[in-house]
GROMACS .gro file of N, CA and C in nm:
model
  246
    1MET      N    1   1.742  -5.889  -8.366
    1MET     CA    2   1.739  -6.065  -8.355
    1MET      C    3   1.655  -6.074  -8.183
    2LYS      N    4   1.623  -6.148  -8.179
    2LYS     CA    5   1.515  -6.189  -8.045
    2LYS      C    6   1.660  -6.312  -8.006
    3ASN      N    7   1.651  -6.209  -7.846
    3ASN     CA    8   1.780  -6.318  -7.739
    3ASN      C    9   1.742  -6.461  -7.706
    4LEU      N   10   1.898  -6.588  -7.714
    4LEU     CA   11   1.759  -6.645  -7.744
    4LEU      C   12   1.772  -6.747  -7.581
    5ALA      N   13   1.884  -6.602  -7.483
    5ALA     CA   14   1.848  -6.669  -7.366
    5ALA      C   15   1.716  -6.626  -7.250
    6ASP      N   16   1.643  -6.540  -7.328
    6ASP     CA   17   1.549  -6.470  -7.326
    6ASP      C   18   1.391  -6.591  -7.348
    7SER      N   19   1.436  -6.701  -7.372
    7SER     CA   20   1.316  -6.794  -7.455
    7SER      C   21   1.355  -6.880  -7.316
    8SER      N   22   1.194  -6.899  -7.322
    8SER     CA   23   1.184  -7.052  -7.244
    8SER      C   24   1.157  -7.219  -7.365
    9ASN      N   25   1.124  -7.085  -7.514
    9ASN     CA   26   1.062  -7.223  -7.583
    9ASN      C   27   1.179  -7.245  -7.620
   10PRO      N   28   1.163  -7.386  -7.623
   10PRO     CA   29   1.214  -7.466  -7.747
   10PRO      C   30   1.186  -7.421  -7.865
   11ARG      N   31   1.146  -7.418  -7.910
   11ARG     CA   32   1.107  -7.380  -8.020
   11ARG      C   33   1.169  -7.252  -8.110
   12GLU      N   34   1.195  -7.179  -8.046
   12GLU     CA   35   1.241  -7.037  -8.033
   12GLU      C   36   1.440  -7.087  -8.085
   13ALA      N   37   1.422  -7.109  -7.974
   13ALA     CA   38   1.617  -7.171  -7.977
   13ALA      C   39   1.602  -7.260  -8.073
   14ARG      N   40   1.540  -7.304  -8.100
   14ARG     CA   41   1.527  -7.405  -8.255
   14ARG      C   42   1.547  -7.334  -8.361
   15ARG      N   43   1.415  -7.224  -8.436
   15ARG     CA   44   1.450  -7.164  -8.507
   15ARG      C   45   1.573  -7.011  -8.542
   16TRP      N   46   1.653  -6.992  -8.379
   16TRP     CA   47   1.702  -6.948  -8.352
   16TRP      C   48   1.813  -6.955  -8.398
   17PHE      N   49   1.852  -7.103  -8.419
   17PHE     CA   50   2.083  -7.163  -8.403
   17PHE      C   51   1.977  -7.161  -8.541
   18ARG      N   52   1.903  -7.203  -8.620
   18ARG     CA   53   1.826  -7.231  -8.781
   18ARG      C   54   1.904  -7.162  -8.831
   19ASN      N   55   1.812  -6.973  -8.811
   19ASN     CA   56   1.877  -6.863  -8.800
   19ASN      C   57   2.067  -6.821  -8.817
   20MET      N   58   2.078  -6.948  -8.700
   20MET     CA   59   2.297  -6.870  -8.695
   20MET      C   60   2.323  -6.891  -8.786
   21LEU      N   61   2.264  -7.114  -8.904
   21LEU     CA   62   2.308  -7.210  -8.956
   21LEU      C   63   2.349  -7.101  -9.079
   22TRP      N   64   2.248  -7.066  -9.087
   22TRP     CA   65   2.205  -7.036  -9.230
   22TRP      C   66   2.324  -6.834  -9.249
   23ARG      N   67   2.367  -6.785  -9.158
   23ARG     CA   68   2.421  -6.756  -9.127
   23ARG      C   69   2.588  -6.804  -9.150
   24ALA      N   70   2.631  -6.843  -9.037
   24ALA     CA   71   2.727  -6.876  -9.040
   24ALA      C   72   2.775  -6.927  -9.216
   25PHE      N   73   2.668  -7.002  -9.228
   25PHE     CA   74   2.728  -7.092  -9.404
   25PHE      C   75   2.643  -7.043  -9.498
   26PRO      N   76   2.686  -6.927  -9.566
   26PRO     CA   77   2.532  -6.872  -9.657
   26PRO      C   78   2.532  -7.018  -9.745
   27SER      N   79   2.507  -7.038  -9.802
   27SER     CA   80   2.484  -7.143  -9.888
   27SER      C   81   2.321  -7.109  -9.972
   28PRO      N   82   2.300  -7.120 -10.140
   28PRO     CA   83   2.174  -7.197 -10.224
   28PRO      C   84   2.158  -7.286 -10.160
   29SER      N   85   2.129  -7.392 -10.112
   29SER     CA   86   2.021  -7.438 -10.086
   29SER      C   87   2.091  -7.512  -9.896
   30GLU      N   88   1.920  -7.647  -9.883
   30GLU     CA   89   1.997  -7.697  -9.803
   30GLU      C   90   2.056  -7.786  -9.729
   31ASN      N   91   2.056  -7.890  -9.853
   31ASN     CA   92   2.201  -7.980  -9.881
   31ASN      C   93   2.302  -7.880  -9.881
   32GLU      N   94   2.369  -7.796  -9.949
   32GLU     CA   95   2.441  -7.785 -10.010
   32GLU      C   96   2.490  -7.723  -9.830
   33LEU      N   97   2.443  -7.655  -9.767
   33LEU     CA   98   2.428  -7.576  -9.637
   33LEU      C   99   2.497  -7.709  -9.560
   34ALA      N  100   2.452  -7.874  -9.576
   34ALA     CA  101   2.391  -7.975  -9.441
   34ALA      C  102   2.521  -7.969  -9.509
   35ILE      N  103   2.592  -7.988  -9.614
   35ILE     CA  104   2.697  -8.050  -9.637
   35ILE      C  105   2.831  -7.993  -9.583
   36ARG      N  106   2.868  -7.887  -9.613
   36ARG     CA  107   2.901  -7.732  -9.618
   36ARG      C  108   2.954  -7.734  -9.431
   37ALA      N  109   2.866  -7.752  -9.315
   37ALA     CA  110   2.848  -7.741  -9.166
   37ALA      C  111   2.863  -7.823  -9.129
   38ALA      N  112   2.780  -7.936  -9.181
   38ALA     CA  113   2.910  -8.117  -9.127
   38ALA      C  114   3.005  -8.110  -9.090
   39ARG      N  115   3.095  -8.092  -9.284
   39ARG     CA  116   3.242  -8.140  -9.236
   39ARG      C  117   3.317  -8.011  -9.106
   40VAL      N  118   3.302  -7.864  -9.087
   40VAL     CA  119   3.305  -7.765  -9.069
   40VAL      C  120   3.272  -7.819  -8.858
   41LEU      N  121   3.175  -7.910  -8.854
   41LEU     CA  122   3.130  -7.909  -8.744
   41LEU      C  123   3.178  -8.079  -8.674
   42ASP      N  124   3.198  -8.132  -8.850
   42ASP     CA  125   3.252  -8.278  -8.800
   42ASP      C  126   3.141  -8.353  -8.706
   43VAL      N  127   2.960  -8.341  -8.751
   43VAL     CA  128   2.897  -8.398  -8.758
   43VAL      C  129   2.868  -8.448  -8.910
   44SER      N  130   2.771  -8.582  -8.954
   44SER     CA  131   2.676  -8.537  -9.035
   44SER      C  132   2.623  -8.474  -9.156
   45PRO      N  133   2.535  -8.476  -9.223
   45PRO     CA  134   2.486  -8.391  -9.301
   45PRO      C  135   2.354  -8.438  -9.283
   46ARG      N  136   2.283  -8.548  -9.213
   46ARG     CA  137   2.162  -8.602  -9.173
   46ARG      C  138   2.099  -8.447  -9.017
   47GLN      N  139   2.257  -8.485  -8.967
   47GLN     CA  140   2.204  -8.365  -8.865
   47GLN      C  141   2.223  -8.222  -8.861
   48VAL      N  142   2.324  -8.215  -8.906
   48VAL     CA  143   2.235  -8.073  -9.024
   48VAL      C  144   2.106  -8.041  -9.054
   49LYS      N  145   2.072  -8.107  -9.080
   49LYS     CA  146   1.933  -8.084  -9.172
   49LYS      C  147   1.836  -8.117  -9.057
   50ASN      N  148   1.817  -8.209  -8.966
   50ASN     CA  149   1.780  -8.176  -8.884
   50ASN      C  150   1.735  -8.052  -8.822
   51TRP      N  151   1.875  -8.040  -8.746
   51TRP     CA  152   1.881  -7.901  -8.730
   51TRP      C  153   1.852  -7.730  -8.799
   52LEU      N  154   1.873  -7.753  -8.878
   52LEU     CA  155   1.754  -7.684  -8.990
   52LEU      C  156   1.600  -7.714  -9.018
   53ARG      N  157   1.557  -7.815  -9.000
   53ARG     CA  158   1.450  -7.831  -8.948
   53ARG      C  159   1.347  -7.862  -8.805
   54GLU      N  160   1.474  -7.805  -8.745
   54GLU     CA  161   1.424  -7.789  -8.661
   54GLU      C  162   1.352  -7.875  -8.584
   55GLU      N  163   1.377  -8.075  -8.557
   55GLU     CA  164   1.383  -8.154  -8.567
   55GLU      C  165   1.496  -8.164  -8.435
   56ASN      N  166   1.567  -8.109  -8.453
   56ASN     CA  167   1.672  -8.190  -8.327
   56ASN      C  168   1.697  -8.083  -8.199
   57ASP      N  169   1.786  -8.037  -8.125
   57ASP     CA  170   1.841  -7.934  -8.027
   57ASP      C  171   1.988  -7.926  -8.000
   58ALA      N  172   2.020  -7.826  -8.087
   58ALA     CA  173   2.210  -7.870  -8.075
   58ALA      C  174   2.262  -7.794  -7.946
   59SER      N  175   2.361  -7.924  -7.904
   59SER     CA  176   2.431  -7.908  -7.722
   59SER      C  177   2.495  -7.757  -7.748
   60LEU      N  178   2.498  -7.693  -7.668
   60LEU     CA  179   2.684  -7.602  -7.662
   60LEU      C  180   2.705  -7.592  -7.697
   61ARG      N  181   2.862  -7.691  -7.712
   61ARG     CA  182   3.007  -7.738  -7.837
   61ARG      C  183   2.931  -7.711  -7.948
   62TYR      N  184   2.808  -7.727  -8.030
   62TYR     CA  185   2.808  -7.652  -8.124
   62TYR      C  186   2.735  -7.506  -8.154
   63VAL      N  187   2.646  -7.511  -8.057
   63VAL     CA  188   2.596  -7.379  -8.078
   63VAL      C  189   2.692  -7.248  -8.087
   64THR      N  190   2.829  -7.267  -8.012
   64THR     CA  191   2.861  -7.181  -7.975
   64THR      C  192   3.044  -7.149  -8.109
   65ALA      N  193   3.044  -7.317  -8.157
   65ALA     CA  194   3.046  -7.283  -8.303
   65ALA      C  195   3.055  -7.211  -8.459
   66VAL      N  196   2.902  -7.267  -8.423
   66VAL     CA  197   2.766  -7.182  -8.497
   66VAL      C  198   2.863  -7.060  -8.493
   67LEU      N  199   2.810  -7.014  -8.352
   67LEU     CA  200   2.838  -6.797  -8.327
   67LEU      C  201   2.964  -6.765  -8.365
   68ALA      N  202   3.073  -6.832  -8.308
   68ALA     CA  203   3.215  -6.753  -8.333
   68ALA      C  204   3.185  -6.766  -8.539
   69ILE      N  205   3.165  -6.918  -8.552
   69ILE     CA  206   3.165  -6.871  -8.733
   69ILE      C  207   3.061  -6.819  -8.798
   70ALA      N  208   2.955  -6.783  -8.766
   70ALA     CA  209   2.890  -6.699  -8.810
   70ALA      C  210   2.929  -6.520  -8.775
   71GLY      N  211   2.933  -6.500  -8.613
   71GLY     CA  212   3.035  -6.341  -8.608
   71GLY      C  213   3.129  -6.316  -8.730
   72ALA      N  214   3.254  -6.417  -8.746
   72ALA     CA  215   3.331  -6.423  -8.823
   72ALA      C  216   3.294  -6.387  -8.989
   73GLU      N  217   3.149  -6.435  -8.983
   73GLU     CA  218   3.089  -6.411  -9.116
   73GLU      C  219   3.058  -6.264  -9.136
   74ILE      N  220   2.968  -6.205  -9.068
   74ILE     CA  221   2.954  -6.081  -9.088
   74ILE      C  222   3.027  -5.998  -9.087
   75ILE      N  223   3.177  -6.025  -8.961
   75ILE     CA  224   3.264  -5.891  -9.053
   75ILE      C  225   3.329  -5.937  -9.129
   76PHE      N  226   3.338  -6.074  -9.207
   76PHE     CA  227   3.373  -6.033  -9.305
   76PHE      C  228   3.285  -5.975  -9.426
   77GLY      N  229   3.170  -6.002  -9.417
   77GLY     CA  230   3.080  -5.941  -9.568
   77GLY      C  231   3.096  -5.820  -9.474
   78LYS      N  232   3.130  -5.745  -9.438
   78LYS     CA  233   3.128  -5.563  -9.380
   78LYS      C  234   3.237  -5.609  -9.401
   79ILE      N  235   3.371  -5.642  -9.435
   79ILE     CA  236   3.467  -5.624  -9.482
   79ILE      C  237   3.494  -5.617  -9.697
   80GLU      N  238   3.452  -5.748  -9.715
   80GLU     CA  239   3.381  -5.730  -9.874
   80GLU      C  240   3.335  -5.637  -9.879
   81GLY      N  241   3.215  -5.574  -9.827
   81GLY     CA  242   3.087  -5.474  -9.868
   81GLY      C  243   2.972  -5.520  -9.953
   82ARG      N  244   2.961  -5.732  -9.849
   82ARG     CA  245   2.848  -5.738  -9.873
   82ARG      C  246   2.699  -5.691  -9.764
   0.00000   0.00000   0.00000
């Protein structure tokens, strides 16, 4: 995975965050992911969809929250054998 800090391209940063959202909130659809993530992050589902569609940058507050959740998802997935 490409290091976000190495990217000066805003599109790449948005793509990286989109991928982290999918990792943090595994879902069968964009709509379900948007609803789940919105509840946890205390934003609207529309905001999550904007992130997923790479239309807006996320603030550091949301980036760190999603990173923490994605990291936990990876660890628990390994424990469960996924």
